[in-house]
PDB file of N, CA and C in Angstrom:
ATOM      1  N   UNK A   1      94.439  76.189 108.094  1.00  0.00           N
ATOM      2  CA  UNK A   1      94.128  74.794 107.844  1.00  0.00           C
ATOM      3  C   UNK A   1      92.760  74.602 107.177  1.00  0.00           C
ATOM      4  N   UNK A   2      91.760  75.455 107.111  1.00  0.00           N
ATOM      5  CA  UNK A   2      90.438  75.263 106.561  1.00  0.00           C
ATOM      6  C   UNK A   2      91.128  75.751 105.297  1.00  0.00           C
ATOM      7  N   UNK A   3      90.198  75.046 104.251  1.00  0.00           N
ATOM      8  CA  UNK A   3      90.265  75.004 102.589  1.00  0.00           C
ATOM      9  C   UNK A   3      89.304  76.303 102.697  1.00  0.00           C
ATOM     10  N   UNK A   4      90.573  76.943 101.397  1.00  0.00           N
ATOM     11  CA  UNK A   4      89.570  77.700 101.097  1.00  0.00           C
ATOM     12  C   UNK A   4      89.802  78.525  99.210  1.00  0.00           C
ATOM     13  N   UNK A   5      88.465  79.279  98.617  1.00  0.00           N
ATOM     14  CA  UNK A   5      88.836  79.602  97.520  1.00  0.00           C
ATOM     15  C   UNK A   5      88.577  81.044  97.445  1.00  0.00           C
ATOM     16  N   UNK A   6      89.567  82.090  97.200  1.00  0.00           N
ATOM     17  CA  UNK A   6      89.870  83.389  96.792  1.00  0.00           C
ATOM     18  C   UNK A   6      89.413  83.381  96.040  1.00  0.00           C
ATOM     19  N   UNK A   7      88.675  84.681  95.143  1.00  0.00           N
ATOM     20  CA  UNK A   7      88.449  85.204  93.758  1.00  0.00           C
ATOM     21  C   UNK A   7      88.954  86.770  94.374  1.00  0.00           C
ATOM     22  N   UNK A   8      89.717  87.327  93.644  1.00  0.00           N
ATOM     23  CA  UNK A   8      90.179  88.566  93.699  1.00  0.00           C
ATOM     24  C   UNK A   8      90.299  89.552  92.078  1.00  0.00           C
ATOM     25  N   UNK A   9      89.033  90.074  92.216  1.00  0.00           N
ATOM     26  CA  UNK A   9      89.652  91.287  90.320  1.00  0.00           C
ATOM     27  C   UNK A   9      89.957  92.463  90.851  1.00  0.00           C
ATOM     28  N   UNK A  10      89.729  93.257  89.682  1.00  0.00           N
ATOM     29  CA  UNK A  10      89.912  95.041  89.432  1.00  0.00           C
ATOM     30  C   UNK A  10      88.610  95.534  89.003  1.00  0.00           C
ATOM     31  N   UNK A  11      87.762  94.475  89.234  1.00  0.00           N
ATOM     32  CA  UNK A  11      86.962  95.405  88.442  1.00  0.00           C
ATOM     33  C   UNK A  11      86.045  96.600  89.701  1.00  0.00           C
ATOM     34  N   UNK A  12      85.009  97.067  89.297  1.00  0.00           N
ATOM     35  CA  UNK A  12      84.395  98.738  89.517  1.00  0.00           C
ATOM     36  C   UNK A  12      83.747  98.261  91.237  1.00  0.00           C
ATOM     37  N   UNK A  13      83.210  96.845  90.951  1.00  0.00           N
ATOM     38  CA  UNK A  13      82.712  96.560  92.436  1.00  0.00           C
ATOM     39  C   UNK A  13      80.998  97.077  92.400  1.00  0.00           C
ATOM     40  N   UNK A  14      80.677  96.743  94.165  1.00  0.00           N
ATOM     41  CA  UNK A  14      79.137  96.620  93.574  1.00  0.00           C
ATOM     42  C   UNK A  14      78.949  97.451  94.750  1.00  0.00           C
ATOM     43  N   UNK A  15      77.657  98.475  94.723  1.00  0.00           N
ATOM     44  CA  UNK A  15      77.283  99.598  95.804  1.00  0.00           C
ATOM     45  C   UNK A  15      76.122  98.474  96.409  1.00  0.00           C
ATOM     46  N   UNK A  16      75.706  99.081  97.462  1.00  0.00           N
ATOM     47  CA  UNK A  16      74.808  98.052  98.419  1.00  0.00           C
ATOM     48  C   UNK A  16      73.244  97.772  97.956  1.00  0.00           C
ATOM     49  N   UNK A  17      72.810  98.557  96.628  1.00  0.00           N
ATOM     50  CA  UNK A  17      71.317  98.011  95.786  1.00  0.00           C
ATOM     51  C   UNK A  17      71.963  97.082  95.097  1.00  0.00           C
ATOM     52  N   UNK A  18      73.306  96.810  94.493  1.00  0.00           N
ATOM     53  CA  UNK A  18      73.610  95.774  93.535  1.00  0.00           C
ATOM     54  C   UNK A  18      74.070  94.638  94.282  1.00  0.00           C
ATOM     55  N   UNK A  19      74.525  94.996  95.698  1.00  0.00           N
ATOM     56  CA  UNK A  19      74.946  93.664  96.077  1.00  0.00           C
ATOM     57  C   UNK A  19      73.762  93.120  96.672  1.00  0.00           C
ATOM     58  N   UNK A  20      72.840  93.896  96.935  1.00  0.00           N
ATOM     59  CA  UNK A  20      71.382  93.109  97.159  1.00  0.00           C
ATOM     60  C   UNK A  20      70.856  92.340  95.884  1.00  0.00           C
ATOM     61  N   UNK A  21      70.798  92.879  94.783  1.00  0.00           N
ATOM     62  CA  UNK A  21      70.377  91.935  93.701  1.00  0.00           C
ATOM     63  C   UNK A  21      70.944  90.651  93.401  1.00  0.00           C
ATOM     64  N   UNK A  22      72.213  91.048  93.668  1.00  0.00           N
ATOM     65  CA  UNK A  22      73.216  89.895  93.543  1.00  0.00           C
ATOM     66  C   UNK A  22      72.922  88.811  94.398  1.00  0.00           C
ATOM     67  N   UNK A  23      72.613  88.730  95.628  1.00  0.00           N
ATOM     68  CA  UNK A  23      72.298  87.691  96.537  1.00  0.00           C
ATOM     69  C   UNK A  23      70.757  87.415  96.921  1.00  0.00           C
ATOM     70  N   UNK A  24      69.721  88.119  96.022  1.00  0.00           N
ATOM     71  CA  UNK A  24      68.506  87.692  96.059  1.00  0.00           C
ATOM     72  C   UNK A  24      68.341  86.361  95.121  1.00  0.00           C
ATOM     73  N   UNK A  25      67.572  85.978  95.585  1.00  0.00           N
ATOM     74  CA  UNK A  25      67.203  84.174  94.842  1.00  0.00           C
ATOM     75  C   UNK A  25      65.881  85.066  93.727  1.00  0.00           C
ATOM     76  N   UNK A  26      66.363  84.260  92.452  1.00  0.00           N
ATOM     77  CA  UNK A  26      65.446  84.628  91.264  1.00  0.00           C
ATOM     78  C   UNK A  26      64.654  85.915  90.938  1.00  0.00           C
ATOM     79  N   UNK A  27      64.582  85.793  89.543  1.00  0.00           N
ATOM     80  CA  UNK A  27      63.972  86.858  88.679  1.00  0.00           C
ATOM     81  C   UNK A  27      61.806  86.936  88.271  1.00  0.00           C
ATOM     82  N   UNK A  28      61.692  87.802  88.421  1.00  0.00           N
ATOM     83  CA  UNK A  28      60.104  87.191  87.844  1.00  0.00           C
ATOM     84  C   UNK A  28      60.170  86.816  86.232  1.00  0.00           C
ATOM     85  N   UNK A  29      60.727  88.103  85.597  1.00  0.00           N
ATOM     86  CA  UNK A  29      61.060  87.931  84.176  1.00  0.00           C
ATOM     87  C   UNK A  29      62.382  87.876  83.792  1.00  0.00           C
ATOM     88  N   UNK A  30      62.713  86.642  83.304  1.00  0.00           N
ATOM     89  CA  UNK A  30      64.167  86.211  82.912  1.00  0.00           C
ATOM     90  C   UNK A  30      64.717  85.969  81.594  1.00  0.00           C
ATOM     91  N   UNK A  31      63.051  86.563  81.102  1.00  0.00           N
ATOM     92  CA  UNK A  31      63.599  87.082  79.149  1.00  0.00           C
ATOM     93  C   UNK A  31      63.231  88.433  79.133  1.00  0.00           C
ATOM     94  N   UNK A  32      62.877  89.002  80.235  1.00  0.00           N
ATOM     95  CA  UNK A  32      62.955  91.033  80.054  1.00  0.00           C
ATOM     96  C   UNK A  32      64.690  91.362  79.713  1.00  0.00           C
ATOM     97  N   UNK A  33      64.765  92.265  78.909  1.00  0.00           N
ATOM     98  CA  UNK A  33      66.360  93.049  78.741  1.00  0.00           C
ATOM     99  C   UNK A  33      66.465  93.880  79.398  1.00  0.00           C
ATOM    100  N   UNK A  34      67.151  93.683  80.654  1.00  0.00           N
ATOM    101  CA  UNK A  34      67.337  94.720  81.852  1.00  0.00           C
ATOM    102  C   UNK A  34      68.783  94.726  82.219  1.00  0.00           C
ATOM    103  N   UNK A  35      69.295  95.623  81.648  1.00  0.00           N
ATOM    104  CA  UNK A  35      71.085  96.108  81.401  1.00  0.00           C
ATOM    105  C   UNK A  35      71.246  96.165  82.945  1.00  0.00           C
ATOM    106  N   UNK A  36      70.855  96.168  84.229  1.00  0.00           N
ATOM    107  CA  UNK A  36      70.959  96.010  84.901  1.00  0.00           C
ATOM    108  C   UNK A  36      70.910  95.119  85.858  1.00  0.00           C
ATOM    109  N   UNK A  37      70.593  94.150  85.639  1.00  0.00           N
ATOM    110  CA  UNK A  37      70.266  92.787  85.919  1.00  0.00           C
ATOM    111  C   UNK A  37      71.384  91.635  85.934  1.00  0.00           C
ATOM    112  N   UNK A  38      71.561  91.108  86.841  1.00  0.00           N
ATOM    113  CA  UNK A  38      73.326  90.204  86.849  1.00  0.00           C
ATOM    114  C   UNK A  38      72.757  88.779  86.594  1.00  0.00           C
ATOM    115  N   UNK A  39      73.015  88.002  85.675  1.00  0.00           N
ATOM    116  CA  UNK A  39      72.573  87.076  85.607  1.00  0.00           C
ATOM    117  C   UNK A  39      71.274  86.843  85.170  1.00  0.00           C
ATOM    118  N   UNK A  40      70.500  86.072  84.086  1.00  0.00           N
ATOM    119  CA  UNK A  40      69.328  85.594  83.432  1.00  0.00           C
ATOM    120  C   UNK A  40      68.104  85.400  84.753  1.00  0.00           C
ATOM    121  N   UNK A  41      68.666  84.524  84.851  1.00  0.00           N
ATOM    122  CA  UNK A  41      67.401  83.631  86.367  1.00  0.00           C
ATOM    123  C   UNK A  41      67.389  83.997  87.326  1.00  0.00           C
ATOM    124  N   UNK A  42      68.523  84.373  87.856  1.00  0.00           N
ATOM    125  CA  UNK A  42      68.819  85.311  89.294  1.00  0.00           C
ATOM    126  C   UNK A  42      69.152  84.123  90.311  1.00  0.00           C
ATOM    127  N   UNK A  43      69.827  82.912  89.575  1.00  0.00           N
ATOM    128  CA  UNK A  43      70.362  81.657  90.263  1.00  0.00           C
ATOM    129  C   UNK A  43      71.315  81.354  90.911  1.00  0.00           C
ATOM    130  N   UNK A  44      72.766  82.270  89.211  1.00  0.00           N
ATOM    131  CA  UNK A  44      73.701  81.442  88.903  1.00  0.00           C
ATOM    132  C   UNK A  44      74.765  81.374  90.258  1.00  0.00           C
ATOM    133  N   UNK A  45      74.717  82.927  90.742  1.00  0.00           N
ATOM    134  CA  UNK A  45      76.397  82.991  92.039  1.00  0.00           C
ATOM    135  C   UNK A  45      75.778  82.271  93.307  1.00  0.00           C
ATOM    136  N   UNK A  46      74.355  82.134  93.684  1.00  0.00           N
ATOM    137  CA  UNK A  46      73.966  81.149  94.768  1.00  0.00           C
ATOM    138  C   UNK A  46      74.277  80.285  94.919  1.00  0.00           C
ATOM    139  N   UNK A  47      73.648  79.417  93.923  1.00  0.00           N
ATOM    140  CA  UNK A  47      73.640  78.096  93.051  1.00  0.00           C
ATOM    141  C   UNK A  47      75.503  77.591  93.311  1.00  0.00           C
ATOM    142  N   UNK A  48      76.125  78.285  92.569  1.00  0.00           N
ATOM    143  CA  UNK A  48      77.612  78.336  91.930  1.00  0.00           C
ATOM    144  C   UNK A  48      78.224  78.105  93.428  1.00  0.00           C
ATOM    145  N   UNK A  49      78.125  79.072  94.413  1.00  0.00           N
ATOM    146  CA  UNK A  49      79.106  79.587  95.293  1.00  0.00           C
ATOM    147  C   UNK A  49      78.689  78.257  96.575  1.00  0.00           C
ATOM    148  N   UNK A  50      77.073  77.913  96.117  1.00  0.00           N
ATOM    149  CA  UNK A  50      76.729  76.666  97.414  1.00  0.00           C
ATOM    150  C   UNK A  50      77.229  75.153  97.069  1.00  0.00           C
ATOM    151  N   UNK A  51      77.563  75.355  95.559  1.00  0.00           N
ATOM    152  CA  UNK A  51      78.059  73.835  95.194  1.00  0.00           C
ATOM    153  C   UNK A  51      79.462  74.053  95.860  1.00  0.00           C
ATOM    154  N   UNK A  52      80.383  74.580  95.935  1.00  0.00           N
ATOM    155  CA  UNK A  52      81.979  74.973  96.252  1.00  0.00           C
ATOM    156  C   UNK A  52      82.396  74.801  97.668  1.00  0.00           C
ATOM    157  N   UNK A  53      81.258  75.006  98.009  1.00  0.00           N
ATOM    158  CA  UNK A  53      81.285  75.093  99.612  1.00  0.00           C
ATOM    159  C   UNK A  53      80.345  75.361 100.672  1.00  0.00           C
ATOM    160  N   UNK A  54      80.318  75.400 102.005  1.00  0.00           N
ATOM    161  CA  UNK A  54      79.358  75.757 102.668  1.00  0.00           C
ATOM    162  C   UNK A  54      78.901  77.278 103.102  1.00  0.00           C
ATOM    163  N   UNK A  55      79.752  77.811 103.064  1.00  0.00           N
ATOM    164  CA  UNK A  55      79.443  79.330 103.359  1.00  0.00           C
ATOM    165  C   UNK A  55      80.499  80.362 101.912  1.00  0.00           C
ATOM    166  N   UNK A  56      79.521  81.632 101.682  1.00  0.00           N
ATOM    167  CA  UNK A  56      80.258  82.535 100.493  1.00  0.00           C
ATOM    168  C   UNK A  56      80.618  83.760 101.178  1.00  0.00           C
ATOM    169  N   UNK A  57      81.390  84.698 101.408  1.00  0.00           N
ATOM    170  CA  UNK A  57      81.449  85.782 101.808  1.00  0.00           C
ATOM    171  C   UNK A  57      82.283  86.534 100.486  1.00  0.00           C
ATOM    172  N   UNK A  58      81.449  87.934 100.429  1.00  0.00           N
ATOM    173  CA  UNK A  58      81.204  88.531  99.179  1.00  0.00           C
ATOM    174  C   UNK A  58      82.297  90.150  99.956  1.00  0.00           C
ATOM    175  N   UNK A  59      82.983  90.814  99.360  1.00  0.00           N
ATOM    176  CA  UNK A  59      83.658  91.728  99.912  1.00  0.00           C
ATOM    177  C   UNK A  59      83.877  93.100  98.680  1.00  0.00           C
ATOM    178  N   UNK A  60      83.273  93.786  98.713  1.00  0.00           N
ATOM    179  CA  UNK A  60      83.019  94.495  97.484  1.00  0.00           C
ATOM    180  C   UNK A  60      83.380  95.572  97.370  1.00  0.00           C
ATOM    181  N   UNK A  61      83.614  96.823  97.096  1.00  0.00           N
ATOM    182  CA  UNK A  61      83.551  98.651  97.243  1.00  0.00           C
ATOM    183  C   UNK A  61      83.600  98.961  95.602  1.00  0.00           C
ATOM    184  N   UNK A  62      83.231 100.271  96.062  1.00  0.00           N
ATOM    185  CA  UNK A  62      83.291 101.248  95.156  1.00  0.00           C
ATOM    186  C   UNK A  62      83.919 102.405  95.449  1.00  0.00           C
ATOM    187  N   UNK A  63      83.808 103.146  94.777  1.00  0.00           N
ATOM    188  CA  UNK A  63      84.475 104.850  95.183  1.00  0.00           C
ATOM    189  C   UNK A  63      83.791 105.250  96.402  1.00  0.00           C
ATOM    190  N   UNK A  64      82.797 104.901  96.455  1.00  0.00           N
ATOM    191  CA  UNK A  64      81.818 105.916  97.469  1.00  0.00           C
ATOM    192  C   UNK A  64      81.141 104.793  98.855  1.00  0.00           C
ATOM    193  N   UNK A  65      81.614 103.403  98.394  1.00  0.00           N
ATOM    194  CA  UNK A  65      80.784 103.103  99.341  1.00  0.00           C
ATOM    195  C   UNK A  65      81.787 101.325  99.265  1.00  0.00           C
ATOM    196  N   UNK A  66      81.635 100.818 100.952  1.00  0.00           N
ATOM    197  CA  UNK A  66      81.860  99.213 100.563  1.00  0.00           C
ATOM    198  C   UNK A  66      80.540  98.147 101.095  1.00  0.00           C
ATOM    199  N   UNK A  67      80.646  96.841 100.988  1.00  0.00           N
ATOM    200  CA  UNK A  67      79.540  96.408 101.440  1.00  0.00           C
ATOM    201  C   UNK A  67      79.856  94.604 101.636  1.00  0.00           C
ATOM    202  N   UNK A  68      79.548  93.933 102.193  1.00  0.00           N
ATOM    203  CA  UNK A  68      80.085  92.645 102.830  1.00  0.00           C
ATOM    204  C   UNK A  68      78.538  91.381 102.719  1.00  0.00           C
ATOM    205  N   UNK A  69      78.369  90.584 102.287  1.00  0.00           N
ATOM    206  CA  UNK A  69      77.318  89.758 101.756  1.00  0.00           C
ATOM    207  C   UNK A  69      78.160  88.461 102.093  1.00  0.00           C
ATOM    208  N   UNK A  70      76.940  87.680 102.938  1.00  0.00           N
ATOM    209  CA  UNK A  70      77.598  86.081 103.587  1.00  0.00           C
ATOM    210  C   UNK A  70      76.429  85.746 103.088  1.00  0.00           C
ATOM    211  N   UNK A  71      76.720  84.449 102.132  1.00  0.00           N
ATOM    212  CA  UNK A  71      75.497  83.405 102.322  1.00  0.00           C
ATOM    213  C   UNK A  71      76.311  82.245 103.219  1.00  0.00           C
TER     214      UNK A  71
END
């Protein structure tokens, strides 16, 4: 009975330094070119996932490792 919204891909997934970047709030430099870096500002999936709703739970793996992120 609670609403709710799935996102489900294929893609490679995130090891537990990327899913930390992923859920840290902002960048110092957000015009450095850092191929590693998800997002410009370090805003957008916070920002994105707190307008949608009240809580995000993030569910991720890789080959070698999985990792679970709640805002």
């Amino acid at each position: 009975e609670i609403p709710m919204l799935c996102i489900i891909d294929d893609g490679c997934g995130m090891n537990h330094q990327e899913m930390l970047q992923m859920v840290s709030f902002g960048h110092k430099q957000p015009d450095a070119d850092d191929p590693n870096r998800i997002g410009r500002f370090g805003i957008g999936f916070k920002t994105g996932a707190m307008k949608l709703g009240k809580d995000a739970l993030v569910l991720t793996q890789t080959t070698n490792s999985r990792s679970i992120a709640f805002l």
